[in-house]
Coordinates of C-alpha atoms and ligand atoms in Angstrom, one line a residue:
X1 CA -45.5 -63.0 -41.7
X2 CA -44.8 -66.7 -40.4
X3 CA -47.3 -69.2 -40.3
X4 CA -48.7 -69.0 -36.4
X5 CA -50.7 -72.1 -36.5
X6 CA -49.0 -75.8 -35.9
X7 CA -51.7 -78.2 -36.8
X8 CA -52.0 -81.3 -34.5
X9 CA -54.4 -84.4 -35.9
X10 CA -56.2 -84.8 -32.2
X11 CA -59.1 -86.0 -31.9
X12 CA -59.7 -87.4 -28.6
X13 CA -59.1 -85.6 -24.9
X14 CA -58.2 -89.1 -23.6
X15 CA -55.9 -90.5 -26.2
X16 CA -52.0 -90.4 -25.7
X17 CA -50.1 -88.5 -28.2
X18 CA -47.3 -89.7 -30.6
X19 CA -43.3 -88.9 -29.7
X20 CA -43.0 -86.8 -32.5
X21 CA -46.2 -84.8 -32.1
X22 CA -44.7 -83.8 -28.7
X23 CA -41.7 -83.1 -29.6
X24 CA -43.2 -80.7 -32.4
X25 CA -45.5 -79.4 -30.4
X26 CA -43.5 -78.3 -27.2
X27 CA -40.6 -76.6 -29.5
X28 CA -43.6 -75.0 -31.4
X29 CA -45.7 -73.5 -28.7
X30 CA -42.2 -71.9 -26.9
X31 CA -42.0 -70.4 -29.9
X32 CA -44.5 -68.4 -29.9
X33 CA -46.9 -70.5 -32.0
X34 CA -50.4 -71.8 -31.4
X35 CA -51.3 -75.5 -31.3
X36 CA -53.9 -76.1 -33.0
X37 CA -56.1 -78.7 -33.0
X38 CA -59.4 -78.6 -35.5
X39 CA -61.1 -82.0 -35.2
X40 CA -60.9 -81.8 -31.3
X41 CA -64.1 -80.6 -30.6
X42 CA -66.1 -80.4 -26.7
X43 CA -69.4 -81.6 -26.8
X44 CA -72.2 -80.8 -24.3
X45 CA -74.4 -83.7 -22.8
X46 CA -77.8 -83.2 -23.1
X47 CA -78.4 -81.8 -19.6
X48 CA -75.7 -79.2 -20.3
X49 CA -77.6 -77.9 -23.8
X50 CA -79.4 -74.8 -21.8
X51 CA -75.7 -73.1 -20.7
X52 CA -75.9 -72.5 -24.7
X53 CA -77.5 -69.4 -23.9
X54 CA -76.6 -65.3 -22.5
X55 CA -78.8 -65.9 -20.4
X56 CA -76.9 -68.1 -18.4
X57 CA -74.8 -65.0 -17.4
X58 CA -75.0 -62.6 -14.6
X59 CA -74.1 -60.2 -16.9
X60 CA -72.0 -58.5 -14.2
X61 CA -68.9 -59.7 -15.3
X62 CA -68.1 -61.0 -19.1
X63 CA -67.0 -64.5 -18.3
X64 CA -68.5 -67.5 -16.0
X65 CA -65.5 -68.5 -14.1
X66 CA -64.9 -71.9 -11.8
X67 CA -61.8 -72.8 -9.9
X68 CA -62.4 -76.3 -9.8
X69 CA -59.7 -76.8 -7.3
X70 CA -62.1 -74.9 -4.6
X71 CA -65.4 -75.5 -6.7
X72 CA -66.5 -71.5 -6.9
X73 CA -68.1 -70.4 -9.5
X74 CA -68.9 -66.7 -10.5
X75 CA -70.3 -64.6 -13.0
X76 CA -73.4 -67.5 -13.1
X77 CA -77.1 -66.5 -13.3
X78 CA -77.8 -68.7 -10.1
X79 CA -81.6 -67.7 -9.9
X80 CA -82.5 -70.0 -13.4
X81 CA -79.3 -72.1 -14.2
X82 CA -78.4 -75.0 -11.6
X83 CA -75.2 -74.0 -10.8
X84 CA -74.6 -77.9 -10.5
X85 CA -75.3 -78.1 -14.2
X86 CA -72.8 -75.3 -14.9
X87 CA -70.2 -76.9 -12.3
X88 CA -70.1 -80.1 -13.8
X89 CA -69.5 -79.3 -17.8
X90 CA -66.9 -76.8 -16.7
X91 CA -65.2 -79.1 -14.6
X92 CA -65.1 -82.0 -17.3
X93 CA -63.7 -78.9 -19.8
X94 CA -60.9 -78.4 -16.7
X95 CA -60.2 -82.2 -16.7
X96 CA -60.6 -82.8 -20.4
X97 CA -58.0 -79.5 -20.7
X98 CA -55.8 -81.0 -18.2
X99 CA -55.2 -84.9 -19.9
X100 CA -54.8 -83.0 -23.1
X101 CA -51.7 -80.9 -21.7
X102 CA -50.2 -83.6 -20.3
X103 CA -51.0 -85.7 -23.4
X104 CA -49.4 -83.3 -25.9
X105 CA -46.4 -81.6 -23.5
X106 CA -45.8 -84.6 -21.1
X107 CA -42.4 -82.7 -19.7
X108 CA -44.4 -79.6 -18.2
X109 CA -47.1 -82.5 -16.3
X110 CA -45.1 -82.3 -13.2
X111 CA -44.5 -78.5 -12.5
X112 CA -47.9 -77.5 -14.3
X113 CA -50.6 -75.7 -11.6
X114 CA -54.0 -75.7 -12.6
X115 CA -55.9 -72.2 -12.8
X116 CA -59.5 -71.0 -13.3
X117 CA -62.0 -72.5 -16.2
X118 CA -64.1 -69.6 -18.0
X119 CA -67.2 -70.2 -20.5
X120 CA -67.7 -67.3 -22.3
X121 CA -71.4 -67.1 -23.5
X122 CA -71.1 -63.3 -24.8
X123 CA -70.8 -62.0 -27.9
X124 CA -67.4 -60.4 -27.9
X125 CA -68.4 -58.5 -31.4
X126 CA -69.9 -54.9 -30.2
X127 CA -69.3 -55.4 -26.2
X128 CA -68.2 -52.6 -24.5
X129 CA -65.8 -52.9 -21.9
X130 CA -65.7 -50.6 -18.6
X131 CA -62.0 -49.9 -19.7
X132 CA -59.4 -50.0 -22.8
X133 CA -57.5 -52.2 -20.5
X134 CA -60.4 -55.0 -20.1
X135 CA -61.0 -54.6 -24.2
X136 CA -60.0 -57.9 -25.5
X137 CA -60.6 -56.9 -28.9
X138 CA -57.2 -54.9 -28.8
X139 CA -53.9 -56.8 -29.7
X140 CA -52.0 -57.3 -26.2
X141 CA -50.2 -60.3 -24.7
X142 CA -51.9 -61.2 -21.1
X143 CA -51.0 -59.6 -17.7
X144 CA -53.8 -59.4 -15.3
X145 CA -53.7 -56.4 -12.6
X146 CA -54.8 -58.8 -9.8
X147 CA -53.1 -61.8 -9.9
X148 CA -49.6 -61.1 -10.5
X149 CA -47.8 -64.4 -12.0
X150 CA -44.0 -64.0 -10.7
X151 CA -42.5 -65.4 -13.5
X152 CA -44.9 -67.8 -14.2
X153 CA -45.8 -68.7 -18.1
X154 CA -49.7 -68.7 -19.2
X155 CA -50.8 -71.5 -20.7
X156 CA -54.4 -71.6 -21.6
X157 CA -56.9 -74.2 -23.5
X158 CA -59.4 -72.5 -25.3
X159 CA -62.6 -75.0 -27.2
X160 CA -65.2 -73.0 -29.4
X161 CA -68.2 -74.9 -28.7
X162 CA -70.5 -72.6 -30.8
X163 CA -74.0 -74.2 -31.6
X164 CA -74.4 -72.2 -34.6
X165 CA -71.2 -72.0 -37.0
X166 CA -69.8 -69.8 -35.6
X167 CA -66.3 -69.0 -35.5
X168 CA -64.1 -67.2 -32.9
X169 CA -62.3 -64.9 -34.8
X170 CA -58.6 -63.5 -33.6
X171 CA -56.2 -61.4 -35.0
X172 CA -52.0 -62.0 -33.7
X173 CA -49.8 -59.7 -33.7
X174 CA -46.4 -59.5 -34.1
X175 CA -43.1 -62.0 -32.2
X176 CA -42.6 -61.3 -28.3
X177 CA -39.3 -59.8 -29.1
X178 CA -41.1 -57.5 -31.5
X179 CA -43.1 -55.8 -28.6
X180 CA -40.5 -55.8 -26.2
X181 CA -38.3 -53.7 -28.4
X182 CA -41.2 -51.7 -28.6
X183 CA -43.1 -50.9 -25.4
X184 CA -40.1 -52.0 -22.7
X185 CA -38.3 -48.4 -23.5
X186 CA -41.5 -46.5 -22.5
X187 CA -42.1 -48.1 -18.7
X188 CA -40.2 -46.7 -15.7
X189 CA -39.4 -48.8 -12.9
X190 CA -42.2 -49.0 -10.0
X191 CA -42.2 -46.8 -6.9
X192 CA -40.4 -47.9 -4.2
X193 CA -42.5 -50.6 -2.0
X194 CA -45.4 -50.4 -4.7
X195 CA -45.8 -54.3 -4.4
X196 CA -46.6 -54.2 -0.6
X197 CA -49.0 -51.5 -0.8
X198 CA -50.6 -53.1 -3.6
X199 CA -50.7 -56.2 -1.5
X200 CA -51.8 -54.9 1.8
X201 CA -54.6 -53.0 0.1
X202 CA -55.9 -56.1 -1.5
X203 CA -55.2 -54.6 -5.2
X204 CA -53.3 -57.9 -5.6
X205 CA -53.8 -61.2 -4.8
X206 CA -49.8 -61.6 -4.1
X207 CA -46.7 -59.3 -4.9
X208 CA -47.0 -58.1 -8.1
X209 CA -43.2 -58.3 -8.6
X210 CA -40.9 -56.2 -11.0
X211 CA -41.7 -58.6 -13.8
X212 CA -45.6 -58.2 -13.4
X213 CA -44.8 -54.3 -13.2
X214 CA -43.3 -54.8 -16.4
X215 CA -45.9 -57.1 -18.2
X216 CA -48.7 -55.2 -16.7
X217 CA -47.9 -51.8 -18.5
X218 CA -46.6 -53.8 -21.8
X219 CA -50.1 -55.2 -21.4
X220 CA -51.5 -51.7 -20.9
X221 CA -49.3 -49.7 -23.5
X222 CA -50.2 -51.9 -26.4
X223 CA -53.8 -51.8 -26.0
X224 CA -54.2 -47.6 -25.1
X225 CA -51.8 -47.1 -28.6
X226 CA -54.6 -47.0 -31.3
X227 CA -51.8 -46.8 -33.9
X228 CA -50.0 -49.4 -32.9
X229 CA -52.8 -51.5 -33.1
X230 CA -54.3 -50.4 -36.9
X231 CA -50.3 -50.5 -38.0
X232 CA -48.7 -53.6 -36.3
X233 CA -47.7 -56.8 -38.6
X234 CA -50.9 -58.8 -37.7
X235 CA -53.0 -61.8 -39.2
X236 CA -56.2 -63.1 -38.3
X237 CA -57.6 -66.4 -37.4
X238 CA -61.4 -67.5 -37.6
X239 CA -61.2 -70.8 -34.8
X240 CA -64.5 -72.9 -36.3
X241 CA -66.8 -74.6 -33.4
X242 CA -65.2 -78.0 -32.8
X243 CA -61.9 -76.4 -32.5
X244 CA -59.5 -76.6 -29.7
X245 CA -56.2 -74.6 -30.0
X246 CA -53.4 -74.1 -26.9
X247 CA -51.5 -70.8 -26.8
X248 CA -48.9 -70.0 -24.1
X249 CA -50.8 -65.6 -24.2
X250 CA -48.3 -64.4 -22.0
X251 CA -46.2 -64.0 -25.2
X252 CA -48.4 -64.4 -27.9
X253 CA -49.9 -61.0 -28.9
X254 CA -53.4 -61.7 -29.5
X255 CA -57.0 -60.2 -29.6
X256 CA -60.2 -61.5 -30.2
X257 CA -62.7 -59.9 -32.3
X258 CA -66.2 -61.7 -32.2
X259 CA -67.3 -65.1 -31.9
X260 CA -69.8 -66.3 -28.5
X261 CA -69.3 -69.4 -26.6
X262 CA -66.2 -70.5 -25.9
X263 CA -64.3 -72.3 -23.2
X264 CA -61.0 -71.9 -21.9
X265 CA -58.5 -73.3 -19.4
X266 CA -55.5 -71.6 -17.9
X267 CA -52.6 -73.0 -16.5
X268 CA -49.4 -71.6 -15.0
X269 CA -45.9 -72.8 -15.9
X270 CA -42.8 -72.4 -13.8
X271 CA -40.2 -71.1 -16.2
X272 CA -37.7 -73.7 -15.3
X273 CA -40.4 -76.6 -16.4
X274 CA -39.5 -75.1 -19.9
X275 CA -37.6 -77.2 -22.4
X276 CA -36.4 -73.6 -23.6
X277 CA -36.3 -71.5 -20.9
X278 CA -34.8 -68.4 -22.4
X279 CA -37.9 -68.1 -24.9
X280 CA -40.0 -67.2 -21.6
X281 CA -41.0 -63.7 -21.3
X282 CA -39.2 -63.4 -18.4
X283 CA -35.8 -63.8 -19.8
X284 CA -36.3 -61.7 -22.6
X285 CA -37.3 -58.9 -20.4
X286 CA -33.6 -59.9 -18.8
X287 CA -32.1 -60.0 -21.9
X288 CA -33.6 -56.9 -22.8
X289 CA -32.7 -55.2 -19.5
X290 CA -29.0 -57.2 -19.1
X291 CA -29.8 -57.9 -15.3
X292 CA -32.2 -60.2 -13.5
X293 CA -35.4 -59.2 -12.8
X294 CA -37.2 -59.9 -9.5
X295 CA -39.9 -62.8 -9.6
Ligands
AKG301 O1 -62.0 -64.9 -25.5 C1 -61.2 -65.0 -26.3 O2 -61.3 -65.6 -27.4 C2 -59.7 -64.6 -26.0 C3 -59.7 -63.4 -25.1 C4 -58.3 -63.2 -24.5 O3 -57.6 -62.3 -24.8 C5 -57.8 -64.2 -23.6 O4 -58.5 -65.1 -23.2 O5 -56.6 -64.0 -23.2
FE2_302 FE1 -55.7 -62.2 -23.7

């Protein structure tokens, strides 16, 4: 199997990046690999040391989340965190995340939108999710049921800030391609004016378009087929604390299989702010299909 990681010497959120890291690190990440960067670690100010708890968790849903754009926060235990406290380290992770991206892949600055922050203070080892579709643990690339992405790439920052050693251990599966030759043949096409139902009963946050139809039940097939995931070509990875690694999961089959206290930032790509547009998702499903696919 081909080596997954691309290793980039970063050390700093702030500092600019060299030419040729860029240029190795954009044609990398298109290609399905994961940019990763081991001495770039995220560290907590002293105020921010309590969040290194569960406890800091509603425990209603498995991740904190904060859209710093319209400073919300969920999924916070509000009655003994400060909320303030919680706001504040994830919003320097969200602007630490951001200078880093436009650092390491300058050309996507411009067209880049900027989407939720999540900490992630629970044990993923032994969790049991309300569904096989919420169980991260299973190799899948992302599609998320409500927010439907038209196209868009996911491009997501994630920093293992772990107190106590401990790693975050994934496993990747197999090349994009790979699971579209796979899983495309088994989904159908969507019911006739499913997207505006979905819409206008709230299900989604937008028109889920063909293309999310289509990512959606990749999304969904790999992770209910219990063979596919003991028998697929698959490696794992075991992401120390005081690693930061960037991983474009929309094509990237991935899973994660235990580790506790991690941060993440996703961002959404337009596919045109690609250097290599035809390695997006979306025109391999075209490729795949021979026709254009509504976004
Ligand atoms: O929490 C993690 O380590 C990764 C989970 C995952 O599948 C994701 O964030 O897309
Ligand atoms: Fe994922």
């Amino acid at each position: 199997m081909k080596q997954i990681l691309t290793e980039l010497d970063i050390r700093d959120w702030l500092t600019p990046v060299s030419a040729s890291s860029q240029t190795l690190a954009i044609q990398q990440l298109e290609n399905g690999n994961i940019l990763y960067m081991p001495k770039l670690s995220f560290s907590l100010l002293n105020e921010e040391l309590p969040a290194l708890s569960t406890r800091i968790s509603n425990h209603k849903a498995k991740n904190i989340s904060f859209n710093s754009q319209l400073d919300q926060l969920h999924g916070a235990n509000h009655v003994d965190y400060d909320p303030i406290m919680i706001k504040s380290m994830m919003a320097r992770f969200a602007k630490y995340a951001h200078a880093l991206i436009n650092h390491v892949l300058p050309s996507y600055s411009k067209a880049l939108q900027i989407g939720r922050t999540s900490y992630r203070p629970i044990e993923i080892h032994g969790r049991k999710p309300k569904s096989y579709r919420k169980d991260d643990t299973r190799l899948h690339v992302d599609a998320f049921p409500a927010s439907p992405n038209q196209g868009r790439r996911i491009l997501r920052v994630f920093t293992n800030i772990n107190p106590d050693g401990k790693g975050r251990v994934w496993r990747y599966g197999e090349a994009f391609q790979h699971v579209v030759d796979r899983f495309l043949p088994k989904i159908g096409n969507p019911w006739p004016g499913r997207s505006a139902v979905l819409k206008a009963l709230g299900i989604t946050k937008t028109y889920c378009t063909e293309y999310d139809y289509i990512m959606l039940n990749i999304h969904n097939k790999m992770k209910a087929d219990m063979r596919y995931q003991r028998t697929a070509v698959q490696g794992e990875i075991d992401f120390a604390p005081g690693n930061t690694w960037i991983v474009q999961t929309d094509h990237v089959s991935h899973a994660a299989l235990s580790g506790q206290f991690l941060l993440e930032q996703t961002f959404y790509l337009p596919v045109e702010a690609m250097q290599n547009p035809e390695l997006s998702p979306l025109r391999v499903l075209e490729a795949a299909k021979d026709r254009k696919l509504t976004i």
